[in-house]
Amino acid sequence: MTTTTYREAVRTALREALTRDSRTFLMGEDVGRYGGTYACSKGLIDEFGPERVRDAPLSESAFVGAGIGAAMAGMRPIVEIMTVNFSLLALDQIVNNAATLRHMSGGQFSVPLVIRMATGAGRQVAAQHSHSLECWYAHIPGIRVLAPGTLEDARGMLWTALQDPDPVVIFEHAALYNMEGELPDTAGPVDIERAAVRRPGRDVTLIAFGANLHKAMEAARLLAAEKIEAEVIDLRSLRPLDDATIMASVRKTRRAVVIDEAWRTGSLAAEVSARVMEQAFYDLDAPVGRVCTEEVPIPYPKHLEDAALPQPEKIVAAVKAQLGARA
Amino acid sequence: MAVTKRAAKPGAKSAPASAEELMAHYRHMLLIRRFEEKAGQMYGMGLIGGFCHLYLGQEAVVVGMQAALKPGDSVITSYRDHGHMLACDMDPKGVMAELTGRIGGYSKGKGGSMHMFSREKGFYGGHGIVGAQVPLGTGLAFAHKYKEDGGVSATYLGDGAVNQGQVYEAFNMAALWRLPAVYVIENNKYGMGTSVERASARTDLYQRGQAYGIPGEQVDGMDVLEVKAAGEKAIAHARGGKGPYILEMMTYRYRGHSMSDPAKYRPKDELARMREEHDPIDRLRAELMEWGVADEAALKAVDKEVKEIVTAAAEFAQNSPEPDPKELYTDVLVEA
């Protein structure tokens, strides 16, 4: 076991990918000399050279589009977009091109491209750098959407995603980069299909992903002190969703609370909740609960930002409301 | 204006290229002409649905450019793409069957008029978002450079697309990284119904790369030999490691933007004048006779051959089965 950080796990994954496949290059804003906005690619330009660790101009549409074109021509690019907010400038390329080319070419072309981007709030960077728009991407057929919430997944999802012949979008929550933990020396590629049960429990299922997984785990610890045993599910893959793991848990606990840093309206929490209603309605003892971000642009002051976001205490309250529904 | 000089002046005594090559240009242009006329008829008969953007009038652009490209190069364009595919030697049957939405089409019927591809022929589509193919074509050029395979990418865009922001993001990247990219602006004077003058502050579109140091040239796009000569120059520049090049092809579309457009926004005599005085096929036909490359009988034989190909394509496109309903769910992600 090695003590490491999420950031270091991402860097190790990038290094592995560049080492193992000469068709892979990393392209994005400040990924080279600067070492990556979140220092995920620090040192890689010295190791692999500026051709393969390529600083791109501030042109999201063009460098994402160029990544798609290169992938069509047989490369295995990793394109980094600084944050999900900036990815809106490349939404056309991702939604209209990357996601459609296999289908509208009748299977002749695929787009084996990985797009990584930071997401999420919690760092006092205000309303234009704090979005959680994972659900927008999870809406789109033709792409896979991943949210690594653990060191193992930060280390292991990238290689598996690069082996996938279709475009994969990986969301790294910016609040996770400094997270420390132990990673086995044998850590390597992991599956990108299934949700994971991160904590077993019998009374309620908490469903989360990314950084909010850890808020859900904290809530489960608080609940355990009150003899309420929460099962925590980490979605890991946001498209496709692993219905089987979700339903197996909900059928056991008979209650579910979905935690999602997006705004409630049209969120992934809404989608997961609808699926639980569709597939496990008669197993439920209470309506599915949701803990989402307040429907306001993310404010700068820390106390207001904290109040806007899902927090362990809010999750605890939502669980207690569910248990109250039983009484 | 950097208008290229004509490869051979009309009235020149000798042909500027081999008879075989000149006849191939003629045949290719005529194939596109007859194919598009047939597609227009089939659309009118309800055999083709959705959008259908015909390339009539612009034939010299793709035929001249394709003659200047080599196998292994990449071609990408937007939605007025039938001519590009025929110029790339894609099978007219597969193209027409895609227009009718049949399983024998290049995209198994799922792409339609705007979305066809051929890995074998180096044709990367067929794209419907105006200007969005330009970053893709730039990525194709990037891949040629990364792989060091000596290839060039030719990215076609229209006079409407030149006002899209991502085109300039791509120009900058191509120039910055000296990518082997040739951008071919097909200026047919109208972006849908809006004329270049009414859409662009400066109408010298070949200058649009000036801020990035990309050389540009305006070309008579109604003259296949002019196009080919300009294409050869631009492609040699890109292939030689000197970076991107812009060609502005002055051309004209005979029909409206799509089949549902009667094109009433154009001056009345404009179309007639272009057809009578600048038609690329009539022009080459006259020159072939003038240069003694072909006589009336030889040209008639080409007409007949092309007509048979188009008839066979139309028949194939009507007889090829519709895709099975289960095709709805295929080719979304790779099948396990």
XYZ file of C-alpha atoms in Angstrom:
663
model
C 0.000 0.000 0.000
C 1.101 3.529 -0.782
C -0.264 6.719 0.727
C -1.201 8.966 -2.167
C -3.662 11.595 -3.351
C -6.453 11.629 -5.926
C -4.335 14.051 -7.981
C -1.370 11.679 -7.889
C -3.639 8.780 -8.852
C -4.835 10.728 -11.921
C -1.237 11.549 -12.838
C -0.184 7.902 -12.497
C -3.062 6.917 -14.770
C -2.052 9.524 -17.361
C 1.575 8.367 -17.230
C 0.504 4.754 -17.671
C -1.660 5.631 -20.674
C 1.101 7.634 -22.376
C 3.590 4.856 -21.700
C 1.430 1.986 -22.892
C -0.015 3.421 -26.106
C 1.896 5.571 -28.577
C -1.418 6.601 -30.155
C -2.349 8.380 -26.933
C -1.577 12.040 -26.409
C -2.811 14.493 -23.793
C -4.132 17.793 -25.100
C -5.655 20.714 -23.245
C -5.149 24.142 -21.774
C -2.001 24.332 -19.639
C -1.506 20.583 -19.463
C 2.174 20.904 -20.453
C 4.544 23.567 -19.156
C 2.129 24.691 -16.449
C 1.601 21.087 -15.366
C -2.183 21.108 -15.491
C -4.627 23.504 -13.837
C -4.935 21.050 -10.951
C -1.339 19.830 -11.370
C -2.529 16.455 -12.627
C -0.032 16.387 -15.494
C 2.931 17.936 -13.670
C 6.200 16.670 -15.116
C 4.619 14.693 -17.966
C 5.791 17.120 -20.657
C 9.394 16.466 -19.610
C 8.813 12.749 -19.692
C 6.849 12.491 -22.954
C 7.629 15.708 -24.830
C 5.466 18.556 -26.129
C 4.104 16.509 -29.059
C 2.350 14.108 -26.697
C 1.619 16.463 -23.819
C 0.295 19.291 -25.885
C -0.651 22.721 -24.619
C -3.701 23.898 -26.541
C -4.833 27.471 -27.127
C -7.968 28.630 -25.287
C -10.216 27.155 -27.954
C -12.380 24.445 -26.433
C -14.422 23.897 -29.548
C -11.375 23.490 -31.763
C -9.231 21.313 -29.525
C -12.101 19.029 -28.561
C -13.075 18.863 -32.247
C -9.480 18.156 -33.216
C -9.408 15.388 -30.625
C -12.530 13.884 -32.211
C -11.020 14.142 -35.698
C -7.765 12.552 -34.524
C -9.714 9.761 -32.826
C -11.592 9.111 -36.094
C -8.199 8.808 -37.759
C -7.066 6.128 -35.303
C -5.504 8.044 -32.419
C -6.472 7.547 -28.744
C -6.488 11.131 -27.490
C -7.043 12.299 -23.939
C -8.484 15.791 -24.067
C -8.560 17.778 -20.841
C -11.068 20.590 -20.467
C -10.186 22.850 -17.566
C -13.647 22.754 -15.985
C -17.151 21.675 -16.869
C -18.136 25.343 -17.205
C -15.712 25.751 -20.084
C -16.895 22.509 -21.641
C -20.046 24.367 -22.664
C -17.907 26.003 -25.343
C -17.292 22.522 -26.742
C -20.776 21.153 -26.174
C -21.464 21.241 -29.913
C -18.453 19.056 -30.678
C -19.237 16.575 -27.908
C -22.989 16.296 -28.422
C -23.314 16.798 -32.175
C -20.115 15.047 -33.281
C -18.497 12.697 -30.751
C -21.802 11.182 -29.652
C -23.332 10.776 -33.117
C -20.578 9.652 -35.481
C -20.824 5.915 -34.837
C -24.579 5.900 -35.354
C -24.780 8.169 -38.373
C -21.896 6.403 -40.100
C -23.695 3.084 -39.686
C -20.873 1.828 -37.471
C -18.039 2.732 -39.875
C -16.438 5.235 -37.535
C -16.054 5.302 -33.813
C -14.601 8.037 -31.645
C -12.190 6.435 -29.149
C -11.638 9.650 -27.247
C -11.460 10.369 -23.526
C -12.426 13.828 -22.302
C -11.487 14.665 -18.719
C -12.765 17.687 -16.880
C -13.026 19.073 -13.382
C -16.463 19.665 -11.945
C -18.183 20.856 -8.822
C -18.336 23.566 -6.192
C -17.022 24.063 -2.687
C -13.920 26.155 -3.300
C -15.371 29.687 -3.194
C -14.882 30.224 -6.919
C -18.406 31.583 -7.428
C -21.052 31.096 -10.059
C -19.015 30.569 -13.248
C -16.563 27.942 -11.965
C -18.723 25.751 -9.744
C -21.238 23.959 -11.924
C -22.168 20.303 -11.755
C -23.491 19.572 -15.218
C -22.766 15.846 -15.334
C -26.466 15.252 -15.982
C -26.317 17.176 -19.259
C -23.758 14.734 -20.585
C -25.485 11.729 -19.031
C -28.520 12.701 -21.112
C -26.723 11.963 -24.377
C -26.769 8.527 -26.077
C -23.462 7.687 -27.743
C -21.133 8.666 -24.915
C -20.181 7.115 -21.596
C -20.003 9.315 -18.529
C -17.868 8.423 -15.516
C -17.435 10.003 -12.098
C -14.458 8.565 -10.209
C -15.037 9.263 -6.510
C -12.226 7.169 -5.059
C -8.462 6.859 -5.480
C -8.898 3.435 -7.080
C -11.231 4.849 -9.708
C -9.090 7.948 -10.320
C -6.220 5.543 -10.922
C -8.091 2.851 -12.813
C -10.911 4.313 -14.939
C -8.752 6.148 -17.480
C -7.079 3.115 -19.033
C -10.344 1.200 -19.313
C -11.953 4.273 -20.859
C -9.147 4.504 -23.416
C -9.715 0.874 -24.400
C -13.368 1.627 -25.033
C -13.973 2.408 -28.713
C -16.558 5.070 -27.860
C -16.175 8.553 -26.398
C -15.930 8.633 -22.617
C -16.325 11.772 -20.504
C -14.674 11.606 -17.069
C -15.696 14.074 -14.372
C -13.155 14.710 -11.630
C -14.646 16.715 -8.750
C -12.197 19.497 -7.983
C -12.691 19.053 -4.235
C -11.216 15.551 -4.520
C -7.751 16.308 -5.902
C -6.212 16.761 -2.422
C -7.961 13.723 -0.946
C -5.425 11.360 0.606
C -5.668 7.653 1.042
C -4.071 4.296 0.574
C -3.755 2.724 -2.829
C -2.539 -0.851 -3.275
C 0.723 -1.129 -5.230
C -1.123 -3.448 -7.609
C -3.814 -0.844 -8.397
C -4.674 -0.713 -12.086
C -7.549 -0.634 -14.571
C -11.054 -1.026 -13.146
C -14.443 -1.681 -14.729
C -16.443 1.308 -15.953
C -19.831 -0.377 -15.965
C -20.992 -1.008 -12.453
C -22.002 0.954 -9.401
C -20.305 -0.057 -6.136
C -21.622 -0.563 -2.634
C -19.168 1.502 -0.566
C -20.804 0.769 2.786
C -23.299 -1.976 3.543
C -26.416 -1.150 5.540
C -29.998 -2.273 6.048
C -32.133 0.802 6.809
C -31.759 3.177 3.883
C -29.812 3.438 0.609
C -27.799 6.596 -0.026
C -26.973 6.981 -3.719
C -24.182 9.402 -4.634
C -21.183 9.907 -6.920
C -17.978 11.929 -7.126
C -17.161 14.120 -4.132
C -20.646 13.715 -2.745
C -19.903 10.063 -2.140
C -17.822 11.236 0.805
C -20.610 13.442 2.136
C -22.892 10.417 1.947
C -20.293 8.330 3.815
C -20.063 11.023 6.485
C -23.840 11.087 6.780
C -23.814 7.297 7.161
C -21.337 7.638 10.041
C -23.555 10.221 11.745
C -26.600 7.984 11.249
C -24.753 4.953 12.601
C -24.296 6.823 15.893
C -28.090 6.840 16.068
C -28.312 3.146 15.170
C -29.471 3.815 11.636
C -27.454 1.737 9.178
C -27.235 3.373 5.743
C -26.016 1.512 2.674
C -23.976 3.820 0.424
C -23.873 3.306 -3.311
C -21.299 5.023 -5.516
C -22.787 5.281 -9.014
C -19.308 5.486 -10.698
C -20.869 5.337 -14.185
C -23.474 8.050 -14.826
C -24.237 6.781 -18.310
C -25.149 4.020 -18.512
C -26.585 3.769 -15.003
C -26.243 0.430 -13.224
C -29.886 -0.148 -12.371
C -29.272 -3.668 -11.022
C -26.992 -2.562 -8.177
C -29.299 0.327 -7.280
C -32.462 -1.795 -7.241
C -30.861 -4.681 -5.329
C -29.975 -2.256 -2.551
C -33.298 -0.435 -2.537
C -35.228 -3.724 -2.427
C -33.226 -4.607 0.670
C -33.409 -1.290 2.532
C -36.820 -0.190 1.156
C -35.759 3.473 1.269
C -33.549 5.626 -0.908
C -32.069 9.118 -0.801
C -30.201 10.382 -3.858
C -27.446 12.941 -3.317
C -26.502 15.072 -6.312
C -24.599 18.363 -6.460
C -26.578 19.432 -9.526
C -29.727 21.498 -9.207
C -32.741 19.328 -8.450
C -34.684 20.189 -11.601
C -33.760 17.804 -14.391
C -30.915 16.299 -12.371
C -29.408 12.820 -12.285
C -31.094 12.572 -8.900
C -34.377 12.988 -10.765
C -33.437 10.219 -13.195
C -32.315 7.774 -10.505
C -35.420 8.554 -8.489
C -37.684 7.920 -11.489
C -35.980 4.595 -12.168
C -36.456 3.496 -8.567
C -40.168 4.391 -8.838
C -40.440 2.478 -12.110
C -38.563 -0.623 -11.050
C -38.929 -0.897 -7.261
C -42.066 1.050 -6.379
C -43.733 -1.792 -4.457
C -40.575 -2.415 -2.448
C -40.477 1.142 -1.128
C -41.631 2.170 2.333
C -41.284 5.885 1.554
C -41.000 8.161 -1.466
C -37.453 8.509 -2.761
C -35.697 11.506 -1.204
C -33.327 13.906 -2.914
C -30.569 16.123 -1.575
C -29.460 18.504 -4.307
C -27.995 21.969 -4.639
C -30.320 24.896 -3.939
C -31.659 26.366 -7.176
C -29.457 29.445 -7.208
C -26.197 30.350 -8.937
C -23.364 29.297 -6.607
C -22.486 32.276 -4.368
C -18.971 33.319 -3.364
C -19.223 33.698 0.481
C -18.304 30.454 2.186
C -21.348 30.222 4.452
C -23.704 30.826 1.532
C -21.901 28.345 -0.683
C -22.035 25.722 2.068
C -25.733 26.416 2.486
C -26.328 25.941 -1.249
C -24.658 22.524 -1.487
C -25.596 19.053 -0.247
C -24.095 18.498 3.221
C -23.994 15.470 5.530
C -26.489 17.141 7.891
C -28.962 17.643 5.046
C -28.572 13.993 4.091
C -29.182 12.934 7.688
C -32.325 15.070 7.788
C -33.572 13.555 4.528
C -33.042 10.054 5.894
C -34.894 10.890 9.095
C -37.782 12.239 7.040
C -37.912 8.851 5.302
C -37.931 6.977 8.573
C -40.593 9.348 9.849
C -42.744 8.324 6.901
C -42.615 4.766 8.214
C -43.977 5.700 11.660
C -6.815 39.996 -55.802
C -4.792 36.851 -55.892
C -6.781 35.221 -58.659
C -4.879 32.300 -60.139
C -3.972 32.360 -63.790
C -5.766 29.913 -65.969
C -3.874 26.684 -66.646
C -4.510 27.058 -70.352
C -6.197 29.979 -72.024
C -9.412 29.208 -73.893
C -8.449 28.908 -77.479
C -5.076 27.396 -76.622
C -3.962 25.070 -79.301
C -2.957 22.145 -77.067
C -4.459 20.458 -74.043
C -2.887 21.269 -70.646
C -3.123 17.677 -69.394
C -3.354 14.161 -70.748
C -6.492 13.147 -72.615
C -7.136 10.438 -70.071
C -7.007 12.880 -67.174
C -9.191 15.472 -68.883
C -11.780 12.887 -69.813
C -11.784 11.644 -66.189
C -12.566 15.180 -64.980
C -15.364 15.466 -67.489
C -16.790 12.110 -66.539
C -16.637 12.873 -62.810
C -18.330 16.249 -63.181
C -21.003 14.807 -65.425
C -21.601 11.953 -62.990
C -22.218 14.448 -60.181
C -24.488 16.533 -62.434
C -26.646 13.601 -63.525
C -26.647 12.049 -60.052
C -27.900 15.262 -58.481
C -30.540 15.766 -61.162
C -31.745 12.238 -60.452
C -31.701 12.862 -56.690
C -33.804 15.976 -57.265
C -36.333 13.961 -59.281
C -36.455 11.216 -56.677
C -36.981 13.780 -53.959
C -39.897 15.152 -55.961
C -41.331 11.645 -56.183
C -41.168 11.285 -52.401
C -38.441 8.643 -52.505
C -36.029 10.842 -50.562
C -37.062 12.539 -47.336
C -35.717 15.172 -44.996
C -33.130 17.608 -46.222
C -31.505 17.202 -49.606
C -28.878 19.769 -50.625
C -27.851 19.470 -54.241
C -24.377 20.263 -55.549
C -25.473 21.248 -59.066
C -23.207 23.956 -60.474
C -20.336 23.394 -58.052
C -18.991 20.199 -59.641
C -15.631 21.623 -60.744
C -14.623 22.359 -57.147
C -14.573 18.822 -55.791
C -13.441 17.204 -59.024
C -10.491 19.583 -59.388
C -9.515 19.265 -55.727
C -9.808 15.497 -55.713
C -7.541 15.318 -58.754
C -4.921 17.172 -56.737
C -5.180 14.922 -53.660
C -3.521 11.539 -53.231
C -4.711 8.229 -51.796
C -4.206 8.370 -48.028
C -5.270 12.013 -47.783
C -8.431 12.870 -45.841
C -11.525 14.742 -46.975
C -14.283 16.174 -44.807
C -17.154 18.511 -45.635
C -20.486 19.798 -44.432
C -23.982 18.869 -45.587
C -23.860 19.566 -49.355
C -21.813 16.425 -49.678
C -23.024 14.184 -52.516
C -20.522 15.597 -54.984
C -17.626 15.128 -52.578
C -18.439 11.477 -52.163
C -18.746 10.819 -55.874
C -15.472 12.689 -56.444
C -13.867 10.428 -53.806
C -14.957 7.478 -55.944
C -17.515 6.267 -53.443
C -20.074 3.973 -55.046
C -23.032 5.962 -56.463
C -25.311 3.073 -55.481
C -24.321 3.358 -51.828
C -24.743 7.133 -51.893
C -28.160 7.031 -53.572
C -29.329 4.224 -51.258
C -28.393 6.387 -48.292
C -30.560 9.159 -49.731
C -33.481 6.759 -49.824
C -32.686 5.560 -46.290
C -31.996 1.958 -47.264
C -29.724 -0.668 -45.734
C -27.469 -0.589 -48.812
C -26.564 3.039 -48.089
C -23.169 4.036 -46.775
C -24.567 4.552 -43.267
C -27.096 1.698 -43.490
C -29.719 4.370 -44.076
C -29.238 5.994 -40.691
C -27.374 9.068 -41.839
C -29.290 10.274 -44.876
C -28.217 12.951 -47.324
C -25.999 14.839 -44.882
C -24.172 11.985 -43.149
C -22.177 9.497 -45.165
C -18.644 8.253 -44.609
C -16.063 5.947 -46.146
C -12.974 4.949 -44.226
C -11.716 3.145 -47.348
C -11.899 6.301 -49.487
C -10.692 8.650 -46.754
C -14.011 10.466 -46.626
C -14.833 11.572 -43.075
C -18.379 12.906 -43.651
C -20.983 14.497 -44.219
C -21.630 17.000 -41.270
C -24.707 19.036 -40.455
C -23.499 21.652 -37.997
C -22.172 24.521 -40.089
C -18.489 25.066 -39.335
C -18.179 22.194 -36.853
C -16.428 20.013 -39.433
C -13.520 22.461 -39.468
C -12.100 21.422 -36.059
C -12.618 17.784 -37.095
C -10.688 18.319 -40.327
C -8.003 20.052 -38.304
C -7.859 16.952 -36.099
C -7.455 14.787 -39.191
C -4.500 16.967 -40.180
C -3.162 16.634 -36.655
C -3.330 12.842 -36.971
C -1.451 12.946 -40.312
C 1.288 14.956 -38.659
C 1.343 12.829 -35.479
C 1.540 9.613 -37.509
C 4.031 11.185 -39.948
C 2.212 9.439 -42.792
C 2.677 12.271 -45.270
C -1.056 12.829 -45.626
C -2.969 16.077 -45.985
C -6.503 16.827 -44.883
C -8.839 18.805 -47.124
C -11.612 20.488 -45.163
C -14.454 22.019 -47.134
C -16.606 24.785 -45.706
C -19.059 27.220 -47.197
C -19.302 30.989 -47.301
C -21.812 30.764 -44.453
C -19.482 28.755 -42.226
C -16.716 31.351 -42.385
C -18.570 33.428 -39.804
C -18.584 30.657 -37.199
C -16.179 31.181 -34.303
C -14.799 27.665 -34.135
C -13.447 28.022 -37.676
C -10.986 30.633 -36.377
C -10.084 28.583 -33.331
C -9.157 25.838 -35.775
C -7.257 28.169 -38.136
C -5.142 29.359 -35.232
C -4.354 25.826 -34.085
C -3.529 24.660 -37.606
C -1.161 27.571 -38.161
C 0.353 27.344 -34.662
C 1.123 23.652 -35.118
C 1.831 23.860 -38.869
C -0.675 21.160 -39.628
C -1.011 19.726 -43.150
C -4.480 21.209 -43.665
C -6.052 22.760 -46.748
C -9.264 24.671 -46.090
C -11.445 24.934 -49.165
C -14.067 27.648 -48.874
C -16.790 26.988 -51.411
C -18.181 30.465 -51.941
C -21.426 29.869 -53.797
C -22.558 33.391 -52.902
C -25.352 32.420 -50.503
C -25.502 30.961 -46.994
C -29.008 29.570 -47.253
C -30.747 32.732 -48.504
C -28.329 35.365 -47.236
C -25.788 36.633 -49.724
C -22.140 36.968 -48.763
C -22.434 40.760 -48.947
C -25.267 40.702 -46.436
C -23.454 38.351 -44.021
C -19.758 39.228 -44.130
C -18.113 42.561 -43.322
C -15.298 41.647 -45.690
C -16.173 39.460 -48.674
C -12.622 38.495 -49.646
C -12.938 35.209 -47.818
C -9.530 33.901 -48.924
C -8.066 36.547 -46.582
C -9.749 35.052 -43.544
C -6.542 33.342 -42.413
C -4.433 36.464 -42.663
C -4.406 37.086 -38.909
C -2.823 33.660 -38.457
C -0.392 33.970 -41.344
C -2.274 31.428 -43.440
C -1.849 32.110 -47.152
C -5.043 32.314 -49.146
C -5.997 32.409 -52.768
C -9.169 33.081 -54.715
C -9.878 30.600 -57.478
C -12.351 30.367 -60.352
C -14.306 27.441 -58.955
C -16.253 27.032 -62.196
C -13.103 25.875 -63.986
C -11.900 22.418 -63.049
C -8.377 23.011 -64.339
C -8.007 26.222 -62.365
C -9.203 24.407 -59.271
C -6.787 21.552 -59.801
C -3.829 23.871 -60.336
C -4.646 25.866 -57.200
C -5.286 22.660 -55.249
C -1.914 21.237 -56.239
C -0.166 24.368 -55.057
C -1.998 24.470 -51.715
C -1.579 20.754 -51.085
C 2.148 20.888 -51.875
C 2.460 23.729 -49.360
C 0.666 21.726 -46.652
C 2.378 18.434 -47.435
C 5.735 20.159 -47.443
C 5.383 21.062 -43.765
C 4.607 24.735 -44.334
C 1.260 24.578 -42.558
C -2.302 25.300 -43.628
C -3.547 26.981 -46.799
C -6.894 28.534 -47.683
C -8.519 28.351 -51.112
C -11.636 30.369 -51.826
C -13.506 28.748 -54.672
C -15.808 31.182 -56.468
C -18.700 28.998 -57.458
C -22.478 28.917 -57.763
C -25.272 26.569 -56.855
C -27.981 26.206 -59.467
C -30.675 25.116 -57.037
C -31.888 26.519 -53.755
C -30.254 25.784 -50.422
C -32.271 22.594 -50.133
C -35.114 21.026 -52.070
C -37.676 23.113 -50.197
C -36.038 26.403 -51.233
C -37.190 28.059 -54.484
C -34.265 30.538 -54.174
C -36.290 33.698 -54.747
C -33.694 35.836 -52.985
C -31.445 35.837 -56.063
C -31.507 38.377 -58.901
C -33.602 36.999 -61.772
C -30.907 36.784 -64.411
C -28.098 35.622 -62.122
C -28.742 31.903 -62.465
C -29.281 32.054 -66.212
C -26.090 34.029 -66.686
C -24.031 31.622 -64.568
C -25.415 28.581 -66.383
C -24.937 30.065 -69.835
C -21.561 31.683 -69.365
C -19.819 29.763 -66.602
C -21.113 26.212 -66.482
C -18.082 24.056 -65.601
C -19.196 21.072 -67.630
C -20.101 22.988 -70.790
C -16.805 24.780 -70.536
C -14.683 21.642 -70.338
C -16.783 19.966 -72.999
C -16.096 22.813 -75.432
C -12.413 22.750 -74.583
C -12.115 18.993 -75.049
C -13.443 19.419 -78.587
C -11.332 22.488 -79.208
C -8.150 20.703 -78.105
C -9.031 17.644 -80.117
C -9.137 15.486 -76.997
C -12.597 14.164 -77.772
C -15.129 14.350 -80.550
C -18.912 14.438 -80.295
C -19.129 10.653 -80.361
C -16.619 10.173 -77.559
C -18.460 12.694 -75.368
C -21.787 11.035 -76.136
C -20.306 7.724 -75.028
C -19.421 9.294 -71.672
C -22.952 10.706 -71.392
C -24.358 7.253 -71.986
C -22.041 5.563 -69.511
C -22.850 8.127 -66.793
C -26.566 7.836 -67.435
C -26.357 4.073 -66.990
C -24.458 4.418 -63.707
C -27.026 6.853 -62.349
C -29.953 4.713 -63.510
C -28.411 1.684 -61.823
C -27.827 3.701 -58.639
C -31.448 4.868 -58.611
C -32.687 1.329 -59.116
C -30.451 -0.011 -56.380
C -31.594 2.755 -54.043
C -35.241 1.838 -54.562
C -34.736 -1.914 -54.313
C -32.370 -2.081 -51.367
C -34.388 -3.061 -48.278
C -35.234 -0.628 -45.532
C -33.197 -1.153 -42.375
C -34.624 -3.725 -40.010
C -36.426 -2.112 -37.052
C -33.739 -3.553 -34.771
C -31.191 -1.288 -36.461
C -32.692 1.511 -34.365
C -30.634 0.297 -31.426
C -27.378 -0.613 -33.174
C -24.296 1.578 -33.603
C -25.023 3.757 -30.570
C -22.123 2.356 -28.573
C -19.975 -0.544 -29.709
C -21.928 -3.783 -29.394
C -20.591 -6.116 -26.728
